[in-house]
mmCIF file with all atom_site columns, C-alpha atoms in Angstrom:
data_model
loop_
_atom_site.group_PDB
_atom_site.id
_atom_site.type_symbol
_atom_site.label_atom_id
_atom_site.label_alt_id
_atom_site.label_comp_id
_atom_site.label_asym_id
_atom_site.label_entity_id
_atom_site.label_seq_id
_atom_site.pdbx_PDB_ins_code
_atom_site.Cartn_x
_atom_site.Cartn_y
_atom_site.Cartn_z
_atom_site.occupancy
_atom_site.B_iso_or_equiv
_atom_site.pdbx_formal_charge
_atom_site.auth_seq_id
_atom_site.auth_comp_id
_atom_site.auth_asym_id
_atom_site.auth_atom_id
_atom_site.pdbx_PDB_model_num
ATOM 1   C CA . UNK A 1 1   ? -66.342 -263.935 4.800   1.00 39.00 ? 1   UNK A CA 1
ATOM 2   C CA . UNK A 1 2   ? -64.053 -266.956 4.540   1.00 40.00 ? 2   UNK A CA 1
ATOM 3   C CA . UNK A 1 3   ? -60.388 -266.146 4.044   1.00 43.00 ? 3   UNK A CA 1
ATOM 4   C CA . UNK A 1 4   ? -58.084 -268.486 2.146   1.00 46.00 ? 4   UNK A CA 1
ATOM 5   C CA . UNK A 1 5   ? -54.416 -268.541 3.119   1.00 48.00 ? 5   UNK A CA 1
ATOM 6   C CA . UNK A 1 6   ? -51.425 -270.289 1.553   1.00 51.00 ? 6   UNK A CA 1
ATOM 7   C CA . UNK A 1 7   ? -48.730 -272.005 3.594   1.00 49.00 ? 7   UNK A CA 1
ATOM 8   C CA . UNK A 1 8   ? -45.551 -273.589 2.217   1.00 49.00 ? 8   UNK A CA 1
ATOM 9   C CA . UNK A 1 9   ? -44.224 -276.520 4.253   1.00 47.00 ? 9   UNK A CA 1
ATOM 10  C CA . UNK A 1 10  ? -40.986 -278.476 3.809   1.00 47.00 ? 10  UNK A CA 1
ATOM 11  C CA . UNK A 1 11  ? -39.304 -279.898 6.939   1.00 42.00 ? 11  UNK A CA 1
ATOM 12  C CA . UNK A 1 12  ? -37.984 -279.157 10.429  1.00 42.00 ? 12  UNK A CA 1
ATOM 13  C CA . UNK A 1 13  ? -34.885 -279.895 12.480  1.00 41.00 ? 13  UNK A CA 1
ATOM 14  C CA . UNK A 1 14  ? -33.372 -278.637 15.754  1.00 39.00 ? 14  UNK A CA 1
ATOM 15  C CA . UNK A 1 15  ? -29.921 -278.951 17.272  1.00 42.00 ? 15  UNK A CA 1
ATOM 16  C CA . UNK A 1 16  ? -28.275 -278.343 20.644  1.00 48.00 ? 16  UNK A CA 1
ATOM 17  C CA . UNK A 1 17  ? -25.907 -275.381 21.121  1.00 48.00 ? 17  UNK A CA 1
ATOM 18  C CA . UNK A 1 18  ? -22.291 -276.088 22.049  1.00 50.00 ? 18  UNK A CA 1
ATOM 19  C CA . UNK A 1 19  ? -20.392 -273.911 24.508  1.00 53.00 ? 19  UNK A CA 1
ATOM 20  C CA . UNK A 1 20  ? -17.500 -273.267 22.067  1.00 76.00 ? 20  UNK A CA 1
ATOM 21  C CA . UNK A 1 21  ? -19.256 -271.219 19.386  1.00 88.00 ? 21  UNK A CA 1
ATOM 22  C CA . UNK A 1 22  ? -17.356 -270.431 16.141  1.00 90.00 ? 22  UNK A CA 1
ATOM 23  C CA . UNK A 1 23  ? -20.375 -268.386 14.984  1.00 94.00 ? 23  UNK A CA 1
ATOM 24  C CA . UNK A 1 24  ? -20.507 -266.273 18.132  1.00 94.00 ? 24  UNK A CA 1
ATOM 25  C CA . UNK A 1 25  ? -19.010 -263.142 16.541  1.00 94.00 ? 25  UNK A CA 1
ATOM 26  C CA . UNK A 1 26  ? -20.605 -261.052 13.766  1.00 93.00 ? 26  UNK A CA 1
ATOM 27  C CA . UNK A 1 27  ? -17.679 -261.698 11.421  1.00 92.00 ? 27  UNK A CA 1
ATOM 28  C CA . UNK A 1 28  ? -17.608 -265.421 12.192  1.00 94.00 ? 28  UNK A CA 1
ATOM 29  C CA . UNK A 1 29  ? -21.323 -265.861 11.669  1.00 95.00 ? 29  UNK A CA 1
ATOM 30  C CA . UNK A 1 30  ? -21.298 -264.005 8.346   1.00 94.00 ? 30  UNK A CA 1
ATOM 31  C CA . UNK A 1 31  ? -18.292 -265.975 7.084   1.00 95.00 ? 31  UNK A CA 1
ATOM 32  C CA . UNK A 1 32  ? -19.810 -269.371 7.794   1.00 96.00 ? 32  UNK A CA 1
ATOM 33  C CA . UNK A 1 33  ? -23.283 -268.357 6.651   1.00 96.00 ? 33  UNK A CA 1
ATOM 34  C CA . UNK A 1 34  ? -21.846 -267.379 3.266   1.00 96.00 ? 34  UNK A CA 1
ATOM 35  C CA . UNK A 1 35  ? -19.770 -270.562 3.137   1.00 97.00 ? 35  UNK A CA 1
ATOM 36  C CA . UNK A 1 36  ? -22.893 -272.623 3.806   1.00 96.00 ? 36  UNK A CA 1
ATOM 37  C CA . UNK A 1 37  ? -25.335 -270.781 1.546   1.00 93.00 ? 37  UNK A CA 1
ATOM 38  C CA . UNK A 1 38  ? -23.022 -269.833 -1.325  1.00 96.00 ? 38  UNK A CA 1
ATOM 39  C CA . UNK A 1 39  ? -19.198 -269.793 -1.328  1.00 97.00 ? 39  UNK A CA 1
ATOM 40  C CA . UNK A 1 40  ? -16.240 -267.799 -0.044  1.00 96.00 ? 40  UNK A CA 1
ATOM 41  C CA . UNK A 1 41  ? -14.917 -268.022 -3.609  1.00 96.00 ? 41  UNK A CA 1
ATOM 42  C CA . UNK A 1 42  ? -16.495 -265.089 -5.528  1.00 95.00 ? 42  UNK A CA 1
ATOM 43  C CA . UNK A 1 43  ? -16.139 -266.964 -8.817  1.00 95.00 ? 43  UNK A CA 1
ATOM 44  C CA . UNK A 1 44  ? -18.213 -269.923 -7.615  1.00 97.00 ? 44  UNK A CA 1
ATOM 45  C CA . UNK A 1 45  ? -21.908 -270.158 -8.533  1.00 97.00 ? 45  UNK A CA 1
ATOM 46  C CA . UNK A 1 46  ? -23.826 -272.136 -5.919  1.00 97.00 ? 46  UNK A CA 1
ATOM 47  C CA . UNK A 1 47  ? -27.018 -273.942 -6.926  1.00 96.00 ? 47  UNK A CA 1
ATOM 48  C CA . UNK A 1 48  ? -29.825 -274.380 -4.407  1.00 95.00 ? 48  UNK A CA 1
ATOM 49  C CA . UNK A 1 49  ? -32.822 -276.665 -4.949  1.00 96.00 ? 49  UNK A CA 1
ATOM 50  C CA . UNK A 1 50  ? -36.131 -276.985 -3.117  1.00 96.00 ? 50  UNK A CA 1
ATOM 51  C CA . UNK A 1 51  ? -39.382 -278.879 -3.340  1.00 97.00 ? 51  UNK A CA 1
ATOM 52  C CA . UNK A 1 52  ? -42.394 -279.042 -1.090  1.00 97.00 ? 52  UNK A CA 1
ATOM 53  C CA . UNK A 1 53  ? -46.127 -278.490 -0.898  1.00 97.00 ? 53  UNK A CA 1
ATOM 54  C CA . UNK A 1 54  ? -48.516 -275.554 -0.848  1.00 97.00 ? 54  UNK A CA 1
ATOM 55  C CA . UNK A 1 55  ? -51.433 -275.745 1.582   1.00 95.00 ? 55  UNK A CA 1
ATOM 56  C CA . UNK A 1 56  ? -54.544 -273.627 1.790   1.00 93.00 ? 56  UNK A CA 1
ATOM 57  C CA . UNK A 1 57  ? -56.494 -273.045 4.950   1.00 87.00 ? 57  UNK A CA 1
ATOM 58  C CA . UNK A 1 58  ? -59.880 -271.465 5.418   1.00 84.00 ? 58  UNK A CA 1
ATOM 59  C CA . UNK A 1 59  ? -60.990 -269.836 8.644   1.00 75.00 ? 59  UNK A CA 1
ATOM 60  C CA . UNK A 1 60  ? -64.570 -270.628 9.553   1.00 72.00 ? 60  UNK A CA 1
ATOM 61  C CA . UNK A 1 61  ? -66.926 -268.922 11.961  1.00 70.00 ? 61  UNK A CA 1
ATOM 62  C CA . UNK A 1 62  ? -65.872 -271.150 14.863  1.00 77.00 ? 62  UNK A CA 1
ATOM 63  C CA . UNK A 1 63  ? -62.255 -269.993 14.434  1.00 75.00 ? 63  UNK A CA 1
ATOM 64  C CA . UNK A 1 64  ? -60.983 -273.471 13.546  1.00 80.00 ? 64  UNK A CA 1
ATOM 65  C CA . UNK A 1 65  ? -59.046 -273.689 10.260  1.00 83.00 ? 65  UNK A CA 1
ATOM 66  C CA . UNK A 1 66  ? -59.382 -276.457 7.697   1.00 85.00 ? 66  UNK A CA 1
ATOM 67  C CA . UNK A 1 67  ? -56.221 -277.346 5.767   1.00 89.00 ? 67  UNK A CA 1
ATOM 68  C CA . UNK A 1 68  ? -55.938 -278.827 2.301   1.00 93.00 ? 68  UNK A CA 1
ATOM 69  C CA . UNK A 1 69  ? -52.920 -279.535 0.099   1.00 96.00 ? 69  UNK A CA 1
ATOM 70  C CA . UNK A 1 70  ? -53.293 -277.644 -3.179  1.00 97.00 ? 70  UNK A CA 1
ATOM 71  C CA . UNK A 1 71  ? -50.228 -278.434 -5.301  1.00 97.00 ? 71  UNK A CA 1
ATOM 72  C CA . UNK A 1 72  ? -46.500 -279.148 -5.199  1.00 98.00 ? 72  UNK A CA 1
ATOM 73  C CA . UNK A 1 73  ? -43.835 -276.454 -5.388  1.00 97.00 ? 73  UNK A CA 1
ATOM 74  C CA . UNK A 1 74  ? -40.342 -276.875 -6.889  1.00 98.00 ? 74  UNK A CA 1
ATOM 75  C CA . UNK A 1 75  ? -37.520 -274.551 -7.843  1.00 97.00 ? 75  UNK A CA 1
ATOM 76  C CA . UNK A 1 76  ? -33.847 -273.656 -7.841  1.00 96.00 ? 76  UNK A CA 1
ATOM 77  C CA . UNK A 1 77  ? -31.556 -270.699 -7.225  1.00 96.00 ? 77  UNK A CA 1
ATOM 78  C CA . UNK A 1 78  ? -28.122 -269.755 -8.598  1.00 97.00 ? 78  UNK A CA 1
ATOM 79  C CA . UNK A 1 79  ? -26.057 -267.526 -6.312  1.00 97.00 ? 79  UNK A CA 1
ATOM 80  C CA . UNK A 1 80  ? -22.614 -266.003 -5.902  1.00 97.00 ? 80  UNK A CA 1
ATOM 81  C CA . UNK A 1 81  ? -21.180 -263.707 -3.207  1.00 97.00 ? 81  UNK A CA 1
ATOM 82  C CA . UNK A 1 82  ? -18.257 -261.285 -3.375  1.00 95.00 ? 82  UNK A CA 1
ATOM 83  C CA . UNK A 1 83  ? -16.701 -258.857 -0.914  1.00 92.00 ? 83  UNK A CA 1
ATOM 84  C CA . UNK A 1 84  ? -16.590 -255.072 -1.326  1.00 89.00 ? 84  UNK A CA 1
ATOM 85  C CA . UNK A 1 85  ? -13.651 -252.863 -0.324  1.00 87.00 ? 85  UNK A CA 1
ATOM 86  C CA . UNK A 1 86  ? -15.489 -251.709 2.833   1.00 83.00 ? 86  UNK A CA 1
ATOM 87  C CA . UNK A 1 87  ? -15.695 -255.316 4.064   1.00 79.00 ? 87  UNK A CA 1
ATOM 88  C CA . UNK A 1 88  ? -19.364 -255.819 3.273   1.00 84.00 ? 88  UNK A CA 1
ATOM 89  C CA . UNK A 1 89  ? -20.538 -258.609 0.999   1.00 94.00 ? 89  UNK A CA 1
ATOM 90  C CA . UNK A 1 90  ? -22.807 -258.513 -2.040  1.00 97.00 ? 90  UNK A CA 1
ATOM 91  C CA . UNK A 1 91  ? -25.037 -261.502 -2.771  1.00 97.00 ? 91  UNK A CA 1
ATOM 92  C CA . UNK A 1 92  ? -26.165 -261.873 -6.400  1.00 97.00 ? 92  UNK A CA 1
ATOM 93  C CA . UNK A 1 93  ? -28.710 -264.509 -7.369  1.00 97.00 ? 93  UNK A CA 1
ATOM 94  C CA . UNK A 1 94  ? -31.720 -265.387 -9.469  1.00 97.00 ? 94  UNK A CA 1
ATOM 95  C CA . UNK A 1 95  ? -34.301 -268.110 -8.995  1.00 97.00 ? 95  UNK A CA 1
ATOM 96  C CA . UNK A 1 96  ? -37.317 -269.759 -10.553 1.00 98.00 ? 96  UNK A CA 1
ATOM 97  C CA . UNK A 1 97  ? -40.047 -271.999 -9.124  1.00 98.00 ? 97  UNK A CA 1
ATOM 98  C CA . UNK A 1 98  ? -43.003 -273.878 -10.610 1.00 98.00 ? 98  UNK A CA 1
ATOM 99  C CA . UNK A 1 99  ? -46.237 -275.354 -9.285  1.00 98.00 ? 99  UNK A CA 1
ATOM 100 C CA . UNK A 1 100 ? -46.921 -279.044 -10.008 1.00 98.00 ? 100 UNK A CA 1
ATOM 101 C CA . UNK A 1 101 ? -50.121 -281.085 -10.152 1.00 98.00 ? 101 UNK A CA 1
ATOM 102 C CA . UNK A 1 102 ? -50.711 -283.299 -7.101  1.00 97.00 ? 102 UNK A CA 1
ATOM 103 C CA . UNK A 1 103 ? -51.684 -286.339 -9.180  1.00 97.00 ? 103 UNK A CA 1
ATOM 104 C CA . UNK A 1 104 ? -49.495 -286.160 -12.272 1.00 97.00 ? 104 UNK A CA 1
ATOM 105 C CA . UNK A 1 105 ? -46.573 -284.007 -11.136 1.00 97.00 ? 105 UNK A CA 1
ATOM 106 C CA . UNK A 1 106 ? -46.927 -281.957 -14.325 1.00 98.00 ? 106 UNK A CA 1
ATOM 107 C CA . UNK A 1 107 ? -46.108 -278.251 -14.261 1.00 98.00 ? 107 UNK A CA 1
ATOM 108 C CA . UNK A 1 108 ? -49.389 -276.382 -13.853 1.00 98.00 ? 108 UNK A CA 1
ATOM 109 C CA . UNK A 1 109 ? -50.472 -273.914 -16.509 1.00 97.00 ? 109 UNK A CA 1
ATOM 110 C CA . UNK A 1 110 ? -54.051 -273.764 -15.205 1.00 97.00 ? 110 UNK A CA 1
ATOM 111 C CA . UNK A 1 111 ? -55.672 -274.834 -11.939 1.00 97.00 ? 111 UNK A CA 1
ATOM 112 C CA . UNK A 1 112 ? -59.277 -275.181 -10.833 1.00 95.00 ? 112 UNK A CA 1
ATOM 113 C CA . UNK A 1 113 ? -59.527 -273.127 -7.666  1.00 93.00 ? 113 UNK A CA 1
ATOM 114 C CA . UNK A 1 114 ? -61.096 -275.256 -4.909  1.00 91.00 ? 114 UNK A CA 1
ATOM 115 C CA . UNK A 1 115 ? -62.451 -272.156 -3.157  1.00 88.00 ? 115 UNK A CA 1
ATOM 116 C CA . UNK A 1 116 ? -64.106 -270.415 -6.118  1.00 89.00 ? 116 UNK A CA 1
ATOM 117 C CA . UNK A 1 117 ? -64.470 -273.365 -8.566  1.00 93.00 ? 117 UNK A CA 1
ATOM 118 C CA . UNK A 1 118 ? -62.993 -271.100 -11.229 1.00 93.00 ? 118 UNK A CA 1
ATOM 119 C CA . UNK A 1 119 ? -60.115 -272.071 -13.503 1.00 95.00 ? 119 UNK A CA 1
ATOM 120 C CA . UNK A 1 120 ? -57.101 -269.849 -12.921 1.00 93.00 ? 120 UNK A CA 1
ATOM 121 C CA . UNK A 1 121 ? -54.034 -269.375 -15.079 1.00 94.00 ? 121 UNK A CA 1
ATOM 122 C CA . UNK A 1 122 ? -50.837 -270.398 -13.276 1.00 96.00 ? 122 UNK A CA 1
ATOM 123 C CA . UNK A 1 123 ? -47.508 -268.604 -13.708 1.00 94.00 ? 123 UNK A CA 1
ATOM 124 C CA . UNK A 1 124 ? -44.037 -269.652 -12.662 1.00 96.00 ? 124 UNK A CA 1
ATOM 125 C CA . UNK A 1 125 ? -42.262 -267.678 -9.930  1.00 96.00 ? 125 UNK A CA 1
ATOM 126 C CA . UNK A 1 126 ? -39.360 -265.825 -11.568 1.00 96.00 ? 126 UNK A CA 1
ATOM 127 C CA . UNK A 1 127 ? -37.339 -263.838 -9.028  1.00 94.00 ? 127 UNK A CA 1
ATOM 128 C CA . UNK A 1 128 ? -34.656 -262.070 -11.044 1.00 93.00 ? 128 UNK A CA 1
ATOM 129 C CA . UNK A 1 129 ? -32.704 -260.663 -9.425  1.00 95.00 ? 129 UNK A CA 1
ATOM 130 C CA . UNK A 1 130 ? -32.616 -261.653 -5.746  1.00 93.00 ? 130 UNK A CA 1
ATOM 131 C CA . UNK A 1 131 ? -29.752 -259.453 -4.563  1.00 96.00 ? 131 UNK A CA 1
ATOM 132 C CA . UNK A 1 132 ? -28.704 -258.288 -1.112  1.00 94.00 ? 132 UNK A CA 1
ATOM 133 C CA . UNK A 1 133 ? -25.999 -256.483 0.825   1.00 94.00 ? 133 UNK A CA 1
ATOM 134 C CA . UNK A 1 134 ? -24.651 -258.629 3.662   1.00 93.00 ? 134 UNK A CA 1
ATOM 135 C CA . UNK A 1 135 ? -23.160 -257.129 6.815   1.00 89.00 ? 135 UNK A CA 1
ATOM 136 C CA . UNK A 1 136 ? -21.675 -258.808 9.906   1.00 91.00 ? 136 UNK A CA 1
ATOM 137 C CA . UNK A 1 137 ? -24.208 -259.826 12.520  1.00 91.00 ? 137 UNK A CA 1
ATOM 138 C CA . UNK A 1 138 ? -24.950 -262.858 14.668  1.00 93.00 ? 138 UNK A CA 1
ATOM 139 C CA . UNK A 1 139 ? -28.133 -264.682 13.682  1.00 93.00 ? 139 UNK A CA 1
ATOM 140 C CA . UNK A 1 140 ? -29.942 -267.578 15.288  1.00 94.00 ? 140 UNK A CA 1
ATOM 141 C CA . UNK A 1 141 ? -27.843 -270.744 15.133  1.00 95.00 ? 141 UNK A CA 1
ATOM 142 C CA . UNK A 1 142 ? -26.698 -273.804 17.050  1.00 93.00 ? 142 UNK A CA 1
ATOM 143 C CA . UNK A 1 143 ? -23.819 -276.265 16.712  1.00 91.00 ? 143 UNK A CA 1
ATOM 144 C CA . UNK A 1 144 ? -22.906 -279.785 17.697  1.00 91.00 ? 144 UNK A CA 1
ATOM 145 C CA . UNK A 1 145 ? -19.864 -281.819 16.774  1.00 91.00 ? 145 UNK A CA 1
ATOM 146 C CA . UNK A 1 146 ? -21.862 -283.269 13.892  1.00 94.00 ? 146 UNK A CA 1
ATOM 147 C CA . UNK A 1 147 ? -24.120 -280.501 12.616  1.00 95.00 ? 147 UNK A CA 1
ATOM 148 C CA . UNK A 1 148 ? -24.547 -276.719 12.614  1.00 96.00 ? 148 UNK A CA 1
ATOM 149 C CA . UNK A 1 149 ? -27.918 -275.094 12.029  1.00 96.00 ? 149 UNK A CA 1
ATOM 150 C CA . UNK A 1 150 ? -28.881 -271.588 10.901  1.00 96.00 ? 150 UNK A CA 1
ATOM 151 C CA . UNK A 1 151 ? -32.380 -270.170 11.270  1.00 95.00 ? 151 UNK A CA 1
ATOM 152 C CA . UNK A 1 152 ? -33.954 -266.912 10.206  1.00 93.00 ? 152 UNK A CA 1
ATOM 153 C CA . UNK A 1 153 ? -37.478 -265.538 10.506  1.00 94.00 ? 153 UNK A CA 1
ATOM 154 C CA . UNK A 1 154 ? -38.484 -262.623 8.284   1.00 93.00 ? 154 UNK A CA 1
ATOM 155 C CA . UNK A 1 155 ? -41.873 -260.943 8.656   1.00 95.00 ? 155 UNK A CA 1
ATOM 156 C CA . UNK A 1 156 ? -43.191 -258.896 5.748   1.00 93.00 ? 156 UNK A CA 1
ATOM 157 C CA . UNK A 1 157 ? -45.432 -255.837 5.947   1.00 96.00 ? 157 UNK A CA 1
ATOM 158 C CA . UNK A 1 158 ? -45.539 -253.463 2.987   1.00 95.00 ? 158 UNK A CA 1
ATOM 159 C CA . UNK A 1 159 ? -48.047 -251.868 0.567   1.00 96.00 ? 159 UNK A CA 1
ATOM 160 C CA . UNK A 1 160 ? -49.666 -254.584 -1.506  1.00 96.00 ? 160 UNK A CA 1
ATOM 161 C CA . UNK A 1 161 ? -48.817 -254.374 -5.252  1.00 93.00 ? 161 UNK A CA 1
ATOM 162 C CA . UNK A 1 162 ? -52.323 -255.768 -5.812  1.00 93.00 ? 162 UNK A CA 1
ATOM 163 C CA . UNK A 1 163 ? -54.368 -252.957 -4.316  1.00 96.00 ? 163 UNK A CA 1
ATOM 164 C CA . UNK A 1 164 ? -58.046 -253.783 -3.570  1.00 96.00 ? 164 UNK A CA 1
ATOM 165 C CA . UNK A 1 165 ? -59.376 -250.968 -5.764  1.00 96.00 ? 165 UNK A CA 1
ATOM 166 C CA . UNK A 1 166 ? -57.388 -252.191 -8.772  1.00 96.00 ? 166 UNK A CA 1
ATOM 167 C CA . UNK A 1 167 ? -57.612 -255.968 -8.170  1.00 93.00 ? 167 UNK A CA 1
ATOM 168 C CA . UNK A 1 168 ? -60.766 -256.552 -6.084  1.00 93.00 ? 168 UNK A CA 1
ATOM 169 C CA . UNK A 1 169 ? -60.898 -260.294 -6.903  1.00 85.00 ? 169 UNK A CA 1
ATOM 170 C CA . UNK A 1 170 ? -57.263 -261.017 -6.109  1.00 85.00 ? 170 UNK A CA 1
ATOM 171 C CA . UNK A 1 171 ? -56.086 -258.598 -3.429  1.00 92.00 ? 171 UNK A CA 1
ATOM 172 C CA . UNK A 1 172 ? -55.642 -259.654 0.195   1.00 89.00 ? 172 UNK A CA 1
ATOM 173 C CA . UNK A 1 173 ? -55.802 -256.050 1.393   1.00 94.00 ? 173 UNK A CA 1
ATOM 174 C CA . UNK A 1 174 ? -53.992 -252.730 1.238   1.00 96.00 ? 174 UNK A CA 1
ATOM 175 C CA . UNK A 1 175 ? -50.983 -254.123 3.114   1.00 97.00 ? 175 UNK A CA 1
ATOM 176 C CA . UNK A 1 176 ? -49.201 -257.353 2.203   1.00 94.00 ? 176 UNK A CA 1
ATOM 177 C CA . UNK A 1 177 ? -48.598 -259.364 5.377   1.00 95.00 ? 177 UNK A CA 1
ATOM 178 C CA . UNK A 1 178 ? -46.515 -262.516 5.360   1.00 94.00 ? 178 UNK A CA 1
ATOM 179 C CA . UNK A 1 179 ? -43.619 -264.368 6.884   1.00 95.00 ? 179 UNK A CA 1
ATOM 180 C CA . UNK A 1 180 ? -40.712 -266.489 5.661   1.00 95.00 ? 180 UNK A CA 1
ATOM 181 C CA . UNK A 1 181 ? -39.167 -268.993 8.065   1.00 96.00 ? 181 UNK A CA 1
ATOM 182 C CA . UNK A 1 182 ? -35.828 -270.582 7.194   1.00 95.00 ? 182 UNK A CA 1
ATOM 183 C CA . UNK A 1 183 ? -33.921 -273.398 8.893   1.00 96.00 ? 183 UNK A CA 1
ATOM 184 C CA . UNK A 1 184 ? -30.811 -274.950 7.319   1.00 96.00 ? 184 UNK A CA 1
ATOM 185 C CA . UNK A 1 185 ? -28.078 -277.187 8.601   1.00 94.00 ? 185 UNK A CA 1
ATOM 186 C CA . UNK A 1 186 ? -24.766 -278.554 7.424   1.00 97.00 ? 186 UNK A CA 1
ATOM 187 C CA . UNK A 1 187 ? -21.997 -280.835 8.696   1.00 97.00 ? 187 UNK A CA 1
ATOM 188 C CA . UNK A 1 188 ? -19.819 -279.036 11.256  1.00 96.00 ? 188 UNK A CA 1
ATOM 189 C CA . UNK A 1 189 ? -16.723 -280.946 10.133  1.00 96.00 ? 189 UNK A CA 1
ATOM 190 C CA . UNK A 1 190 ? -17.042 -279.514 6.629   1.00 97.00 ? 190 UNK A CA 1
ATOM 191 C CA . UNK A 1 191 ? -18.221 -276.054 7.684   1.00 97.00 ? 191 UNK A CA 1
ATOM 192 C CA . UNK A 1 192 ? -15.211 -275.428 9.927   1.00 96.00 ? 192 UNK A CA 1
ATOM 193 C CA . UNK A 1 193 ? -12.703 -277.021 7.556   1.00 97.00 ? 193 UNK A CA 1
ATOM 194 C CA . UNK A 1 194 ? -10.718 -273.968 6.451   1.00 96.00 ? 194 UNK A CA 1
ATOM 195 C CA . UNK A 1 195 ? -9.505  -275.728 3.289   1.00 97.00 ? 195 UNK A CA 1
ATOM 196 C CA . UNK A 1 196 ? -13.073 -275.672 1.906   1.00 97.00 ? 196 UNK A CA 1
ATOM 197 C CA . UNK A 1 197 ? -14.631 -272.533 0.432   1.00 97.00 ? 197 UNK A CA 1
ATOM 198 C CA . UNK A 1 198 ? -18.187 -273.931 0.200   1.00 97.00 ? 198 UNK A CA 1
ATOM 199 C CA . UNK A 1 199 ? -20.175 -276.774 1.748   1.00 96.00 ? 199 UNK A CA 1
ATOM 200 C CA . UNK A 1 200 ? -23.509 -278.425 1.078   1.00 91.00 ? 200 UNK A CA 1
ATOM 201 C CA . UNK A 1 201 ? -26.549 -278.028 3.280   1.00 95.00 ? 201 UNK A CA 1
ATOM 202 C CA . UNK A 1 202 ? -30.165 -279.115 3.628   1.00 96.00 ? 202 UNK A CA 1
ATOM 203 C CA . UNK A 1 203 ? -33.025 -277.342 5.322   1.00 95.00 ? 203 UNK A CA 1
ATOM 204 C CA . UNK A 1 204 ? -36.551 -276.005 5.278   1.00 95.00 ? 204 UNK A CA 1
ATOM 205 C CA . UNK A 1 205 ? -38.457 -272.956 4.145   1.00 94.00 ? 205 UNK A CA 1
ATOM 206 C CA . UNK A 1 206 ? -42.007 -272.052 5.116   1.00 94.00 ? 206 UNK A CA 1
ATOM 207 C CA . UNK A 1 207 ? -43.929 -269.056 3.847   1.00 92.00 ? 207 UNK A CA 1
ATOM 208 C CA . UNK A 1 208 ? -47.215 -267.968 5.374   1.00 89.00 ? 208 UNK A CA 1
#
């Protein structure tokens, strides 16, 4: 049976690590990660924006996949972070994304599935809330005099909300398996400027 998979692609960048590493401690990394992705000011609401493409790939009998762009993907997130008395941080956010037609750019309400030739209803992605507890820890990163990058890879494996017995036409299996790959970077001059509580960044997100 042919299996269809969705892959979200945006962009890629890599940087060289410097010997003097301001993010080399758990506390330092957490501080600058919050400053880059939200703000050290708990009253500030940071807005993140993304756009990219969704690809499908089908695995054939010879093991070689065939890729095809399906639609565009666009969304935004509003986020704030504050510190608890125990020193941990709480991240509060909500986000929404839409799928857009490849030819017109219009928000999709229905889409003719290229694998089944059936017309499917399309819903927006409403993640509300997207909250997390943040604790000190050193993640993957690199710095130069000009830019600092942060990367994180998160692999998902949990019981599928769409169980095969209940949703035989839509379920990918009893377990949901996926991965989210993040890479962001910002200007080092701004990031390490202690007079600033937040800085802008650009980056990539891929979900498989």
